[in-house]
JSON list of C-alpha atoms in Angstrom, two decimals:
[
{"chain": "P", "resi": 14, "resn": "MET", "atom": "CA", "xyz": [-23.71, -9.05, -2.80]},
{"chain": "P", "resi": 15, "resn": "ALA", "atom": "CA", "xyz": [-20.32, -11.93, -2.33]},
{"chain": "P", "resi": 16, "resn": "ALA", "atom": "CA", "xyz": [-18.17, -9.56, -4.29]},
{"chain": "P", "resi": 17, "resn": "ALA", "atom": "CA", "xyz": [-18.61, -6.97, -1.53]},
{"chain": "P", "resi": 18, "resn": "VAL", "atom": "CA", "xyz": [-17.57, -8.68, 1.38]},
{"chain": "P", "resi": 19, "resn": "ILE", "atom": "CA", "xyz": [-14.62, -10.23, -0.50]},
{"chain": "P", "resi": 20, "resn": "LEU", "atom": "CA", "xyz": [-11.50, -9.12, 1.62]},
{"chain": "P", "resi": 21, "resn": "SER", "atom": "CA", "xyz": [-7.74, -8.84, 0.14]},
{"chain": "P", "resi": 22, "resn": "VAL", "atom": "CA", "xyz": [-5.71, -11.94, 1.02]},
{"chain": "P", "resi": 23, "resn": "SER", "atom": "CA", "xyz": [-2.91, -9.35, 1.28]},
{"chain": "P", "resi": 24, "resn": "ALA", "atom": "CA", "xyz": [-4.50, -7.48, 4.17]},
{"chain": "P", "resi": 25, "resn": "MET", "atom": "CA", "xyz": [-6.63, -9.93, 6.08]},
{"chain": "P", "resi": 26, "resn": "ALA", "atom": "CA", "xyz": [-4.27, -12.78, 5.93]},
{"chain": "P", "resi": 27, "resn": "ALA", "atom": "CA", "xyz": [-1.73, -13.91, 8.94]},
{"chain": "P", "resi": 28, "resn": "PRO", "atom": "CA", "xyz": [0.92, -11.20, 8.75]},
{"chain": "P", "resi": 29, "resn": "GLN", "atom": "CA", "xyz": [3.97, -12.86, 7.58]},
{"chain": "P", "resi": 30, "resn": "MET", "atom": "CA", "xyz": [6.94, -11.35, 10.41]},
{"chain": "P", "resi": 31, "resn": "CYS", "atom": "CA", "xyz": [9.76, -12.25, 11.99]},
{"chain": "P", "resi": 32, "resn": "LEU", "atom": "CA", "xyz": [10.41, -12.26, 15.34]},
{"chain": "P", "resi": 33, "resn": "ALA", "atom": "CA", "xyz": [13.35, -11.68, 17.08]},
{"chain": "P", "resi": 34, "resn": "GLN", "atom": "CA", "xyz": [15.09, -12.49, 20.82]},
{"chain": "P", "resi": 35, "resn": "ASN", "atom": "CA", "xyz": [15.40, -10.04, 22.90]},
{"chain": "P", "resi": 36, "resn": "ASN", "atom": "CA", "xyz": [15.86, -11.27, 26.55]},
{"chain": "P", "resi": 37, "resn": "GLY", "atom": "CA", "xyz": [13.41, -13.96, 26.02]},
{"chain": "P", "resi": 38, "resn": "ALA", "atom": "CA", "xyz": [10.45, -11.62, 24.71]},
{"chain": "P", "resi": 39, "resn": "ASP", "atom": "CA", "xyz": [9.51, -11.59, 21.34]},
{"chain": "P", "resi": 40, "resn": "ILE", "atom": "CA", "xyz": [9.83, -8.54, 19.21]},
{"chain": "P", "resi": 41, "resn": "ARG", "atom": "CA", "xyz": [7.92, -8.43, 15.93]},
{"chain": "P", "resi": 42, "resn": "GLN", "atom": "CA", "xyz": [10.05, -6.82, 13.00]},
{"chain": "P", "resi": 43, "resn": "PRO", "atom": "CA", "xyz": [9.03, -5.23, 10.15]},
{"chain": "P", "resi": 44, "resn": "MET", "atom": "CA", "xyz": [9.15, -6.87, 6.39]},
{"chain": "P", "resi": 45, "resn": "LEU", "atom": "CA", "xyz": [11.46, -4.31, 4.89]},
{"chain": "P", "resi": 46, "resn": "LEU", "atom": "CA", "xyz": [11.65, -4.97, 0.39]},
{"chain": "P", "resi": 47, "resn": "PRO", "atom": "CA", "xyz": [14.54, -3.64, -1.45]},
{"chain": "P", "resi": 48, "resn": "VAL", "atom": "CA", "xyz": [13.34, -0.15, -3.27]},
{"chain": "P", "resi": 49, "resn": "ASP", "atom": "CA", "xyz": [12.35, -0.70, -6.75]},
{"chain": "P", "resi": 50, "resn": "SER", "atom": "CA", "xyz": [15.21, 0.61, -9.46]},
{"chain": "P", "resi": 51, "resn": "ALA", "atom": "CA", "xyz": [12.16, 2.33, -11.12]},
{"chain": "P", "resi": 52, "resn": "PRO", "atom": "CA", "xyz": [10.36, 5.43, -9.71]},
{"chain": "P", "resi": 53, "resn": "LEU", "atom": "CA", "xyz": [6.56, 5.80, -9.44]},
{"chain": "P", "resi": 54, "resn": "VAL", "atom": "CA", "xyz": [5.64, 8.71, -10.88]},
{"chain": "P", "resi": 55, "resn": "ILE", "atom": "CA", "xyz": [2.08, 10.18, -10.17]},
{"chain": "P", "resi": 56, "resn": "VAL", "atom": "CA", "xyz": [0.95, 12.93, -12.57]},
{"chain": "P", "resi": 57, "resn": "THR", "atom": "CA", "xyz": [-0.86, 15.17, -10.87]},
{"chain": "P", "resi": 58, "resn": "LYS", "atom": "CA", "xyz": [-2.69, 19.13, -12.35]},
{"chain": "P", "resi": 59, "resn": "SER", "atom": "CA", "xyz": [0.47, 20.64, -11.08]},
{"chain": "P", "resi": 60, "resn": "GLY", "atom": "CA", "xyz": [2.94, 18.52, -12.37]},
{"chain": "P", "resi": 61, "resn": "SER", "atom": "CA", "xyz": [4.69, 15.19, -11.53]},
{"chain": "P", "resi": 62, "resn": "ARG", "atom": "CA", "xyz": [5.59, 13.43, -8.25]},
{"chain": "P", "resi": 63, "resn": "MET", "atom": "CA", "xyz": [7.91, 11.01, -7.65]},
{"chain": "P", "resi": 64, "resn": "PHE", "atom": "CA", "xyz": [8.05, 8.23, -4.94]},
{"chain": "P", "resi": 65, "resn": "SER", "atom": "CA", "xyz": [10.39, 5.24, -4.19]},
{"chain": "P", "resi": 66, "resn": "VAL", "atom": "CA", "xyz": [8.60, 2.10, -4.00]},
{"chain": "P", "resi": 67, "resn": "GLU", "atom": "CA", "xyz": [8.94, -1.53, -2.32]},
{"chain": "P", "resi": 68, "resn": "VAL", "atom": "CA", "xyz": [6.65, -4.03, -4.22]},
{"chain": "P", "resi": 69, "resn": "ALA", "atom": "CA", "xyz": [4.64, -6.33, -2.31]},
{"chain": "P", "resi": 70, "resn": "ASP", "atom": "CA", "xyz": [3.83, -8.29, -5.67]},
{"chain": "P", "resi": 71, "resn": "ASP", "atom": "CA", "xyz": [2.94, -11.71, -3.94]},
{"chain": "P", "resi": 72, "resn": "ALA", "atom": "CA", "xyz": [0.63, -13.15, -1.31]},
{"chain": "P", "resi": 73, "resn": "ALA", "atom": "CA", "xyz": [3.08, -13.13, 1.33]},
{"chain": "P", "resi": 74, "resn": "LYS", "atom": "CA", "xyz": [4.62, -9.77, 0.85]},
{"chain": "P", "resi": 75, "resn": "ARG", "atom": "CA", "xyz": [0.76, -8.40, 0.49]},
{"chain": "P", "resi": 76, "resn": "SER", "atom": "CA", "xyz": [0.31, -9.89, 3.51]},
{"chain": "P", "resi": 77, "resn": "ALA", "atom": "CA", "xyz": [2.70, -8.56, 5.37]},
{"chain": "P", "resi": 78, "resn": "GLY", "atom": "CA", "xyz": [2.97, -5.02, 3.99]},
{"chain": "P", "resi": 79, "resn": "LEU", "atom": "CA", "xyz": [4.01, -2.10, 6.08]},
{"chain": "P", "resi": 80, "resn": "MET", "atom": "CA", "xyz": [2.76, -3.86, 9.42]},
{"chain": "P", "resi": 81, "resn": "HIS", "atom": "CA", "xyz": [5.00, -3.29, 12.13]},
{"chain": "P", "resi": 82, "resn": "ARG", "atom": "CA", "xyz": [6.96, -0.40, 10.31]},
{"chain": "P", "resi": 83, "resn": "GLN", "atom": "CA", "xyz": [7.54, 2.68, 12.53]},
{"chain": "P", "resi": 84, "resn": "SER", "atom": "CA", "xyz": [8.79, 5.13, 9.91]},
{"chain": "P", "resi": 85, "resn": "MET", "atom": "CA", "xyz": [9.80, 5.54, 6.40]},
{"chain": "P", "resi": 86, "resn": "PRO", "atom": "CA", "xyz": [11.08, 8.21, 4.00]},
{"chain": "P", "resi": 87, "resn": "ASP", "atom": "CA", "xyz": [8.29, 10.95, 2.95]},
{"chain": "P", "resi": 88, "resn": "ASP", "atom": "CA", "xyz": [9.22, 9.87, -0.63]},
{"chain": "P", "resi": 89, "resn": "ARG", "atom": "CA", "xyz": [8.76, 6.14, 0.05]},
{"chain": "P", "resi": 90, "resn": "GLY", "atom": "CA", "xyz": [5.96, 3.90, -0.24]},
{"chain": "P", "resi": 91, "resn": "MET", "atom": "CA", "xyz": [4.57, 0.48, -1.01]},
{"chain": "P", "resi": 92, "resn": "LEU", "atom": "CA", "xyz": [3.17, -0.63, -4.04]},
{"chain": "P", "resi": 93, "resn": "PHE", "atom": "CA", "xyz": [0.63, -3.72, -3.93]},
{"chain": "P", "resi": 94, "resn": "ILE", "atom": "CA", "xyz": [0.22, -5.51, -6.81]},
{"chain": "P", "resi": 95, "resn": "PHE", "atom": "CA", "xyz": [-2.77, -8.27, -7.26]},
{"chain": "P", "resi": 96, "resn": "GLU", "atom": "CA", "xyz": [-3.13, -10.49, -10.15]},
{"chain": "P", "resi": 97, "resn": "ALA", "atom": "CA", "xyz": [-6.60, -8.83, -11.42]},
{"chain": "P", "resi": 98, "resn": "VAL", "atom": "CA", "xyz": [-8.89, -6.15, -10.78]},
{"chain": "P", "resi": 99, "resn": "ARG", "atom": "CA", "xyz": [-11.09, -6.81, -7.86]},
{"chain": "P", "resi": 100, "resn": "PRO", "atom": "CA", "xyz": [-12.68, -5.55, -4.73]},
{"chain": "P", "resi": 101, "resn": "VAL", "atom": "CA", "xyz": [-9.98, -4.86, -2.16]},
{"chain": "P", "resi": 102, "resn": "SER", "atom": "CA", "xyz": [-10.11, -4.12, 1.41]},
{"chain": "P", "resi": 103, "resn": "PHE", "atom": "CA", "xyz": [-7.17, -3.35, 4.11]},
{"chain": "P", "resi": 104, "resn": "TRP", "atom": "CA", "xyz": [-6.90, -3.03, 7.53]},
{"chain": "P", "resi": 105, "resn": "MET", "atom": "CA", "xyz": [-4.08, -1.50, 9.99]},
{"chain": "P", "resi": 106, "resn": "LYS", "atom": "CA", "xyz": [-4.07, -3.82, 12.75]},
{"chain": "P", "resi": 107, "resn": "ASN", "atom": "CA", "xyz": [-0.65, -3.99, 12.96]},
{"chain": "P", "resi": 108, "resn": "THR", "atom": "CA", "xyz": [0.65, -0.55, 11.32]},
{"chain": "P", "resi": 109, "resn": "PRO", "atom": "CA", "xyz": [2.02, 1.51, 13.75]},
{"chain": "P", "resi": 110, "resn": "MET", "atom": "CA", "xyz": [2.07, 4.52, 11.59]},
{"chain": "P", "resi": 111, "resn": "PRO", "atom": "CA", "xyz": [-0.99, 6.53, 9.60]},
{"chain": "P", "resi": 112, "resn": "LEU", "atom": "CA", "xyz": [-0.94, 6.08, 6.02]},
{"chain": "P", "resi": 113, "resn": "ASP", "atom": "CA", "xyz": [-2.76, 7.27, 2.87]},
{"chain": "P", "resi": 114, "resn": "LEU", "atom": "CA", "xyz": [-3.48, 4.10, 0.75]},
{"chain": "P", "resi": 115, "resn": "VAL", "atom": "CA", "xyz": [-3.78, 5.09, -3.13]},
{"chain": "P", "resi": 116, "resn": "PHE", "atom": "CA", "xyz": [-6.35, 2.74, -4.99]},
{"chain": "P", "resi": 117, "resn": "ILE", "atom": "CA", "xyz": [-5.18, 2.27, -8.44]},
{"chain": "P", "resi": 118, "resn": "ALA", "atom": "CA", "xyz": [-7.47, 1.24, -11.82]},
{"chain": "P", "resi": 119, "resn": "GLU", "atom": "CA", "xyz": [-5.49, -1.22, -14.07]},
{"chain": "P", "resi": 120, "resn": "ASP", "atom": "CA", "xyz": [-5.01, 1.80, -16.37]},
{"chain": "P", "resi": 121, "resn": "GLY", "atom": "CA", "xyz": [-2.73, 3.54, -13.66]},
{"chain": "P", "resi": 122, "resn": "ARG", "atom": "CA", "xyz": [-5.62, 5.61, -12.78]},
{"chain": "P", "resi": 123, "resn": "ILE", "atom": "CA", "xyz": [-6.44, 6.93, -8.82]},
{"chain": "P", "resi": 124, "resn": "VAL", "atom": "CA", "xyz": [-9.70, 5.27, -8.07]},
{"chain": "P", "resi": 125, "resn": "SER", "atom": "CA", "xyz": [-9.94, 6.36, -4.38]},
{"chain": "P", "resi": 126, "resn": "ILE", "atom": "CA", "xyz": [-7.89, 7.79, -1.78]},
{"chain": "P", "resi": 127, "resn": "LEU", "atom": "CA", "xyz": [-8.16, 6.74, 2.02]},
{"chain": "P", "resi": 128, "resn": "GLY", "atom": "CA", "xyz": [-6.45, 7.02, 5.41]},
{"chain": "P", "resi": 129, "resn": "GLY", "atom": "CA", "xyz": [-5.59, 4.84, 7.24]},
{"chain": "P", "resi": 130, "resn": "GLU", "atom": "CA", "xyz": [-5.50, 5.00, 11.66]},
{"chain": "P", "resi": 131, "resn": "PRO", "atom": "CA", "xyz": [-2.71, 3.19, 13.08]},
{"chain": "P", "resi": 132, "resn": "PHE", "atom": "CA", "xyz": [-3.58, -0.20, 14.82]},
{"chain": "P", "resi": 133, "resn": "SER", "atom": "CA", "xyz": [-6.93, 0.31, 13.77]},
{"chain": "P", "resi": 134, "resn": "PRO", "atom": "CA", "xyz": [-8.96, -3.11, 12.60]},
{"chain": "P", "resi": 135, "resn": "ALA", "atom": "CA", "xyz": [-11.42, -1.14, 10.58]},
{"chain": "P", "resi": 136, "resn": "ILE", "atom": "CA", "xyz": [-12.13, -2.14, 6.88]},
{"chain": "P", "resi": 137, "resn": "ILE", "atom": "CA", "xyz": [-10.54, 0.05, 4.34]},
{"chain": "P", "resi": 138, "resn": "SER", "atom": "CA", "xyz": [-12.10, -0.51, 0.89]},
{"chain": "P", "resi": 139, "resn": "PRO", "atom": "CA", "xyz": [-13.10, 1.20, -1.94]},
{"chain": "P", "resi": 140, "resn": "ARG", "atom": "CA", "xyz": [-15.98, 1.53, -3.63]},
{"chain": "P", "resi": 141, "resn": "GLU", "atom": "CA", "xyz": [-14.53, 0.43, -7.07]},
{"chain": "P", "resi": 142, "resn": "PRO", "atom": "CA", "xyz": [-12.22, -2.89, -7.52]},
{"chain": "P", "resi": 143, "resn": "ALA", "atom": "CA", "xyz": [-8.48, -1.79, -8.07]},
{"chain": "P", "resi": 144, "resn": "ARG", "atom": "CA", "xyz": [-5.26, -3.64, -9.21]},
{"chain": "P", "resi": 145, "resn": "TYR", "atom": "CA", "xyz": [-3.14, -2.00, -7.32]},
{"chain": "P", "resi": 146, "resn": "VAL", "atom": "CA", "xyz": [-2.55, -0.08, -4.10]},
{"chain": "P", "resi": 147, "resn": "LEU", "atom": "CA", "xyz": [-0.08, 2.75, -2.89]},
{"chain": "P", "resi": 148, "resn": "GLU", "atom": "CA", "xyz": [0.68, 3.10, 0.95]},
{"chain": "P", "resi": 149, "resn": "LEU", "atom": "CA", "xyz": [2.05, 6.50, 1.87]},
{"chain": "P", "resi": 150, "resn": "LYS", "atom": "CA", "xyz": [2.67, 8.23, 4.84]},
{"chain": "P", "resi": 151, "resn": "ALA", "atom": "CA", "xyz": [-0.55, 9.86, 5.81]},
{"chain": "P", "resi": 152, "resn": "GLY", "atom": "CA", "xyz": [-1.07, 13.57, 4.12]},
{"chain": "P", "resi": 153, "resn": "THR", "atom": "CA", "xyz": [1.59, 12.67, 1.54]},
{"chain": "P", "resi": 154, "resn": "ALA", "atom": "CA", "xyz": [-1.42, 12.69, -0.68]},
{"chain": "P", "resi": 155, "resn": "GLU", "atom": "CA", "xyz": [-3.16, 15.88, 0.47]},
{"chain": "P", "resi": 156, "resn": "ARG", "atom": "CA", "xyz": [0.69, 17.72, 0.39]},
{"chain": "P", "resi": 157, "resn": "GLU", "atom": "CA", "xyz": [1.50, 16.60, -2.92]},
{"chain": "P", "resi": 158, "resn": "GLY", "atom": "CA", "xyz": [-1.58, 17.75, -4.49]},
{"chain": "P", "resi": 159, "resn": "ILE", "atom": "CA", "xyz": [-2.67, 13.86, -5.45]},
{"chain": "P", "resi": 160, "resn": "THR", "atom": "CA", "xyz": [-6.44, 13.42, -6.28]},
{"chain": "P", "resi": 161, "resn": "GLU", "atom": "CA", "xyz": [-8.71, 10.48, -7.81]},
{"chain": "P", "resi": 162, "resn": "GLY", "atom": "CA", "xyz": [-8.29, 10.54, -11.56]},
{"chain": "P", "resi": 163, "resn": "ASP", "atom": "CA", "xyz": [-4.39, 11.16, -11.35]},
{"chain": "P", "resi": 164, "resn": "LEU", "atom": "CA", "xyz": [-2.21, 9.15, -13.36]},
{"chain": "P", "resi": 165, "resn": "VAL", "atom": "CA", "xyz": [0.37, 6.54, -11.84]},
{"chain": "P", "resi": 166, "resn": "ARG", "atom": "CA", "xyz": [3.00, 5.80, -13.98]},
{"chain": "P", "resi": 167, "resn": "HIS", "atom": "CA", "xyz": [5.45, 2.23, -13.03]},
{"chain": "P", "resi": 168, "resn": "PRO", "atom": "CA", "xyz": [6.78, -0.63, -15.02]},
{"chain": "P", "resi": 169, "resn": "LYS", "atom": "CA", "xyz": [4.90, -2.92, -13.13]},
{"chain": "P", "resi": 170, "resn": "ILE", "atom": "CA", "xyz": [1.77, -0.74, -13.61]},
{"chain": "P", "resi": 171, "resn": "GLY", "atom": "CA", "xyz": [0.00, -2.17, -16.60]},
{"chain": "P", "resi": 172, "resn": "ALA", "atom": "CA", "xyz": [2.31, -4.94, -17.16]},
{"chain": "P", "resi": 173, "resn": "ARG", "atom": "CA", "xyz": [1.04, -8.22, -17.16]}
]
């Protein structure tokens, strides 16, 4: 039971953000990470799909994620990397964009694809543990034919 209630530190921890001044009012700015030089490739039944990804590979980056991000290109995503396979949970409390959350096992196989609604505090968690999570714009998985069981390839997936 305890394992089922463990929530990912990345999604549930206090957000890391940059506050900018605008006539005395605080404006929350999104975290922008550099785009990784290697494309992320998802091998689907109908062919390969390529995405440019920002990599959130530590607690601070995972905590901030795509919060406060208003938009991103259709071929972009954020790859969350956890130290080990474990139950993971996300929420969308401070995220204005609807997202597809693609949960990935250690071997790169997609174990679940779940939707995230803007600003929702609802917990998003697959039934199986995961080592990686890829966030894409909502509808991308369906549009590109990405399904459970597809293989995700990137140099950081499977790397120790």
